[in-house]
Amino acid sequence: MSGPVLILGHSGFIGGAIAEHLQRHHPGISVLKPPRLDLTGRKAAAELAPWIAPDSTVILCAAVKKQYGDTLDTYSANQRISENLCRLIAAHPPARIVYFSSAAVYGEENSNLAISEDTPVNPSTWYGLGKQVSEKMLEKTVRNTSASLAILRPPLIYGSGDTSRGYGPTGFAWSAAQDRGNITLWGEGEELREFVYIEDAARVAVEIALSNFTGVLNLASGTSHSYREALDALAGLAPLSINSRPRSKSKIDQGYDNTRMRRLLPHIAFTTLDQAIARTFAEFFRAAA
């Protein structure tokens, strides 16, 4: 790749980490960060046209997070963003597009410890449905251009830059670092999930952006952990007061088959849960001091 990289959503948790990784590890690549725009507006999205060249790579991270409400309004806002970006890409196609989708497209209600890219999508949330529709919109849009498209489907990404501080490693570490340590745990926290550290997510995203890969890729380490294990990683770092609440839903375990990613990027090593949570806690602790 010889052209610049345009990051849409560079002020957000994931986009910001990707920009930082590119600047630190690939200083020869021009990283473009346009002004913050409300991309739900068609006119605002059109203002991005001068930022895209035929040799550009565009990394799409701009979205309304599900942590701010899994509602029809959020779905509609995200669809307007996708519609406007598809219009932009159709009129000004770059060389390459990397779209941050989500493992939520597979659904959040079914236990499956071997979710692969061939697992049928079956979203159970407005957020997951929006990501599925956006994937299809982008696929249809690039079909009539010379642009290549890579779609990344990560499970929960965590780290100190996640200001939503939702349930899981980020929220747990933030509570522990605030000298409160009051953490709510649903049930015994034994359900299995994959948690991806933000630095690993950024590294994989950049590697895929620099590659020729097209299609869908699970951005996952292939190792699941329980919420209880995430708490155990904090136990020696700060006093914790855990409030267990009755589970409101049946226990669901989920894990990912990352065979495709390992074949593409055999050199990628993911940060262990203990190491990543310790770093996240330390960053929150320094910020709180």
Coordinates of C-alpha atoms in Angstrom, one line a residue:
M1 CA 0.0 0.0 0.0
S2 CA 1.5 3.3 -1.1
G3 CA -1.4 5.7 -0.5
P4 CA -2.7 7.5 2.6
V5 CA -4.9 5.9 5.3
L6 CA -8.1 7.8 6.1
I7 CA -9.6 6.8 9.5
L8 CA -13.3 7.6 10.0
G9 CA -14.0 7.5 13.7
H10 CA -10.4 8.4 14.6
S11 CA -11.6 10.3 17.7
G12 CA -13.2 7.1 19.1
F13 CA -11.9 4.2 21.1
I14 CA -11.0 1.8 18.2
G15 CA -10.2 4.4 15.5
G16 CA -7.9 6.3 17.8
A17 CA -6.0 3.2 18.7
I18 CA -5.6 2.3 15.0
A19 CA -4.3 5.8 14.2
E20 CA -1.8 5.6 17.1
H21 CA -0.6 2.2 16.0
L22 CA -0.1 3.3 12.4
Q23 CA 1.8 6.4 13.4
R24 CA 4.0 4.5 15.8
H25 CA 4.8 1.5 13.8
H26 CA 4.4 2.7 10.2
P27 CA 5.7 6.3 10.2
G28 CA 6.1 6.3 6.4
I29 CA 2.3 6.0 5.9
S30 CA 0.3 9.2 5.8
V31 CA -2.6 9.0 8.4
L32 CA -5.5 11.3 7.6
K33 CA -7.8 12.5 10.4
P34 CA -10.6 14.6 9.0
P35 CA -12.6 17.1 11.2
R36 CA -15.3 15.5 13.3
L37 CA -18.5 15.4 11.3
D38 CA -22.0 14.2 12.0
L39 CA -22.0 11.5 9.4
T40 CA -25.7 10.9 9.9
G41 CA -26.1 14.0 7.7
R42 CA -25.7 13.5 3.9
K43 CA -24.1 16.9 3.4
A44 CA -21.5 16.2 6.2
A45 CA -20.5 12.9 4.6
A46 CA -20.1 14.5 1.2
E47 CA -17.5 16.9 2.8
L48 CA -15.1 13.9 3.0
A49 CA -14.8 13.6 -0.7
P50 CA -11.6 15.7 -0.9
W51 CA -10.0 13.4 1.6
I52 CA -10.3 10.3 -0.6
A53 CA -7.9 9.5 -3.4
P54 CA -7.8 6.5 -5.8
D55 CA -4.9 5.0 -3.8
S56 CA -6.4 5.6 -0.4
T57 CA -7.2 3.1 2.2
V58 CA -10.3 4.0 4.2
I59 CA -10.9 2.4 7.7
L60 CA -14.5 2.7 8.8
C61 CA -14.9 2.9 12.6
A62 CA -17.5 5.6 12.7
A63 CA -20.7 4.5 14.5
V64 CA -23.0 5.0 17.5
K65 CA -21.9 2.5 20.1
K66 CA -24.4 -0.1 21.3
Q67 CA -23.4 0.9 24.9
Y68 CA -25.4 4.1 24.4
G69 CA -28.6 2.2 23.8
D70 CA -29.6 -0.8 21.7
T71 CA -32.6 1.0 20.3
L72 CA -34.3 1.5 17.0
D73 CA -33.1 5.1 17.1
T74 CA -29.5 4.0 17.4
Y75 CA -30.0 1.5 14.6
S76 CA -31.5 4.2 12.4
A77 CA -28.6 6.6 13.1
N78 CA -26.0 3.9 12.2
Q79 CA -27.8 3.1 9.0
R80 CA -27.8 6.7 8.0
I81 CA -24.0 6.8 8.5
S82 CA -23.6 3.6 6.4
E83 CA -25.9 5.0 3.7
N84 CA -24.0 8.2 3.4
L85 CA -20.6 6.5 3.4
C86 CA -21.8 4.1 0.7
R87 CA -22.8 7.1 -1.4
L88 CA -19.4 8.6 -0.8
I89 CA -17.6 5.5 -1.7
A90 CA -19.6 4.9 -4.9
A91 CA -18.8 8.4 -6.1
H92 CA -15.2 8.5 -4.9
P93 CA -13.9 4.9 -4.6
P94 CA -10.7 4.4 -2.7
A95 CA -8.3 1.5 -3.3
R96 CA -9.3 -0.3 -0.2
I97 CA -11.9 -0.3 2.6
V98 CA -11.6 -2.0 6.0
Y99 CA -15.0 -2.0 7.9
F100 CA -15.2 -2.6 11.6
S101 CA -18.3 -4.7 11.9
S102 CA -19.0 -6.8 15.0
A103 CA -19.4 -10.4 16.2
A104 CA -22.9 -9.3 17.2
V105 CA -24.0 -10.3 13.7
Y106 CA -23.8 -13.9 14.8
G107 CA -26.4 -13.3 17.6
E108 CA -26.0 -13.1 21.3
E109 CA -28.6 -15.6 22.4
N110 CA -27.1 -18.9 21.2
S111 CA -24.2 -20.8 22.9
N112 CA -21.5 -21.7 20.4
L113 CA -17.8 -22.1 21.2
A114 CA -16.6 -22.4 17.6
I115 CA -18.1 -19.4 15.8
S116 CA -16.4 -19.1 12.4
E117 CA -16.9 -16.8 9.5
D118 CA -19.1 -19.5 8.0
T119 CA -21.4 -19.5 11.0
P120 CA -24.8 -18.2 9.8
V121 CA -25.5 -14.6 10.9
N122 CA -28.5 -14.3 13.2
P123 CA -28.4 -10.9 15.0
S124 CA -30.6 -10.6 18.1
T125 CA -30.0 -6.9 18.8
W126 CA -30.6 -3.7 16.9
Y127 CA -26.8 -3.1 16.9
G128 CA -26.1 -6.6 15.4
L129 CA -28.8 -6.1 12.8
G130 CA -27.3 -2.8 11.8
K131 CA -23.9 -4.2 11.4
Q132 CA -25.2 -7.0 9.2
V133 CA -27.1 -4.6 7.0
S134 CA -24.1 -2.3 6.8
E135 CA -21.9 -5.2 5.7
K136 CA -24.3 -6.0 2.9
M137 CA -24.5 -2.3 1.8
L138 CA -20.8 -2.0 1.6
E139 CA -20.4 -5.3 -0.3
K140 CA -23.0 -4.2 -2.8
T141 CA -21.4 -0.7 -3.1
V142 CA -17.9 -1.9 -3.8
R143 CA -19.1 -4.5 -6.3
N144 CA -19.4 -1.7 -8.9
T145 CA -16.0 -0.1 -8.1
S146 CA -12.4 -1.2 -8.1
A147 CA -12.1 -1.0 -4.3
S148 CA -11.4 -4.0 -2.2
L149 CA -13.3 -4.7 1.0
A150 CA -12.3 -6.4 4.2
I151 CA -14.8 -6.8 7.0
L152 CA -13.7 -7.4 10.6
R153 CA -16.0 -9.0 13.2
P154 CA -14.5 -8.6 16.7
P155 CA -16.2 -9.7 19.9
L156 CA -15.9 -7.3 22.9
I157 CA -12.9 -5.0 22.7
Y158 CA -11.6 -3.6 26.0
G159 CA -9.1 -1.1 27.3
S160 CA -8.8 2.1 29.2
G161 CA -9.8 4.2 26.2
D162 CA -13.3 2.8 26.2
T163 CA -15.3 5.6 27.9
S164 CA -18.5 3.6 28.0
R165 CA -16.9 1.4 30.7
G166 CA -19.4 -1.3 30.1
Y167 CA -19.9 -4.7 31.8
G168 CA -16.7 -6.7 31.4
P169 CA -12.9 -6.1 31.7
T170 CA -13.1 -2.4 31.1
G171 CA -15.8 -1.7 33.6
F172 CA -14.3 -4.0 36.2
A173 CA -10.8 -2.4 35.9
W174 CA -12.3 1.1 36.0
S175 CA -14.2 0.4 39.2
A176 CA -11.2 -1.2 40.8
A177 CA -9.0 1.8 39.9
Q178 CA -11.4 4.3 41.3
D179 CA -10.7 3.1 44.9
R180 CA -14.2 1.8 45.2
G181 CA -14.0 -1.6 43.8
N182 CA -17.7 -2.0 43.8
I183 CA -18.5 -4.4 41.0
T184 CA -21.8 -6.0 40.0
L185 CA -21.5 -9.6 38.7
W186 CA -24.4 -11.3 37.1
G187 CA -24.8 -14.8 38.5
E188 CA -21.4 -16.3 39.2
G189 CA -19.9 -14.8 36.1
E190 CA -19.1 -18.2 34.8
E191 CA -20.3 -17.7 31.2
L192 CA -17.5 -17.7 28.6
R193 CA -16.8 -14.8 26.2
E194 CA -13.9 -13.7 24.2
F195 CA -12.4 -10.3 25.2
V196 CA -10.0 -8.6 22.8
Y197 CA -7.5 -6.1 24.1
I198 CA -7.6 -2.8 22.2
E199 CA -3.9 -2.9 21.2
D200 CA -4.3 -6.3 19.7
A201 CA -7.4 -5.2 17.8
A202 CA -5.5 -2.2 16.4
R203 CA -2.6 -4.3 15.4
V204 CA -4.7 -6.8 13.5
A205 CA -6.7 -4.0 11.8
V206 CA -3.6 -2.4 10.5
E207 CA -2.1 -5.7 9.3
I208 CA -5.3 -6.4 7.4
A209 CA -5.4 -2.8 6.0
L210 CA -1.9 -3.4 4.6
S211 CA -2.7 -6.8 3.2
N212 CA -4.7 -7.8 0.1
F213 CA -7.2 -9.8 2.1
T214 CA -10.8 -9.4 1.0
G215 CA -13.9 -10.9 2.7
V216 CA -14.9 -11.5 6.3
L217 CA -12.6 -12.1 9.2
N218 CA -13.2 -12.8 12.9
L219 CA -10.8 -10.6 14.8
A220 CA -10.4 -13.0 17.7
S221 CA -7.6 -14.8 19.6
G222 CA -9.6 -18.0 19.7
T223 CA -9.5 -18.2 23.5
S224 CA -12.6 -17.5 25.7
H225 CA -12.6 -16.5 29.3
S226 CA -15.3 -16.1 31.9
Y227 CA -16.2 -12.8 33.6
R228 CA -15.0 -14.4 36.8
E229 CA -11.6 -14.9 35.3
A230 CA -11.5 -11.2 34.4
L231 CA -12.2 -10.3 38.0
D232 CA -9.6 -12.8 39.2
A233 CA -7.0 -10.9 37.1
L234 CA -7.8 -7.8 39.2
A235 CA -7.8 -9.5 42.6
G236 CA -4.2 -8.9 43.4
L237 CA -4.2 -5.3 42.1
A238 CA -6.9 -3.7 44.2
P239 CA -9.5 -4.5 46.9
L240 CA -12.8 -5.6 45.3
S241 CA -16.3 -5.6 46.6
I242 CA -18.3 -7.9 44.3
N243 CA -22.1 -7.8 44.4
S244 CA -23.6 -10.9 42.7
R245 CA -27.0 -10.4 41.3
P246 CA -29.4 -13.1 40.0
R247 CA -28.9 -13.9 36.3
S248 CA -31.8 -12.4 34.3
K249 CA -31.1 -14.7 31.3
S250 CA -29.9 -18.3 30.8
K251 CA -26.2 -18.9 30.7
I252 CA -24.7 -18.6 27.2
D253 CA -21.1 -19.5 26.3
Q254 CA -19.4 -18.2 23.2
G255 CA -16.1 -18.6 21.5
Y256 CA -14.5 -18.0 18.1
D257 CA -12.7 -20.1 15.5
N258 CA -9.9 -17.8 14.3
T259 CA -8.3 -20.3 11.8
R260 CA -8.7 -17.9 8.9
M261 CA -6.9 -15.1 10.8
R262 CA -4.1 -17.4 12.0
R263 CA -3.5 -18.4 8.4
L264 CA -3.4 -14.8 7.3
L265 CA -1.4 -13.5 10.2
P266 CA 0.5 -16.4 11.8
H267 CA 3.0 -14.0 13.5
I268 CA 0.3 -12.2 15.5
A269 CA 0.4 -13.0 19.3
F270 CA -2.5 -11.8 21.5
T271 CA -1.9 -10.2 24.9
T272 CA -3.0 -12.5 27.7
L273 CA -6.0 -11.6 29.8
D274 CA -3.9 -11.1 32.9
Q275 CA -1.4 -8.8 31.2
A276 CA -4.1 -6.7 29.4
I277 CA -6.3 -6.2 32.4
A278 CA -3.2 -5.2 34.5
R279 CA -2.3 -2.6 31.9
T280 CA -5.9 -1.3 31.7
F281 CA -6.1 -1.1 35.5
A282 CA -2.7 0.8 35.6
E283 CA -3.9 3.3 33.0
F284 CA -7.1 3.9 34.9
F285 CA -5.2 4.2 38.2
R286 CA -2.8 6.8 36.8
A287 CA -5.7 8.8 35.4
A288 CA -7.5 8.8 38.8
A289 CA -4.4 9.8 40.8

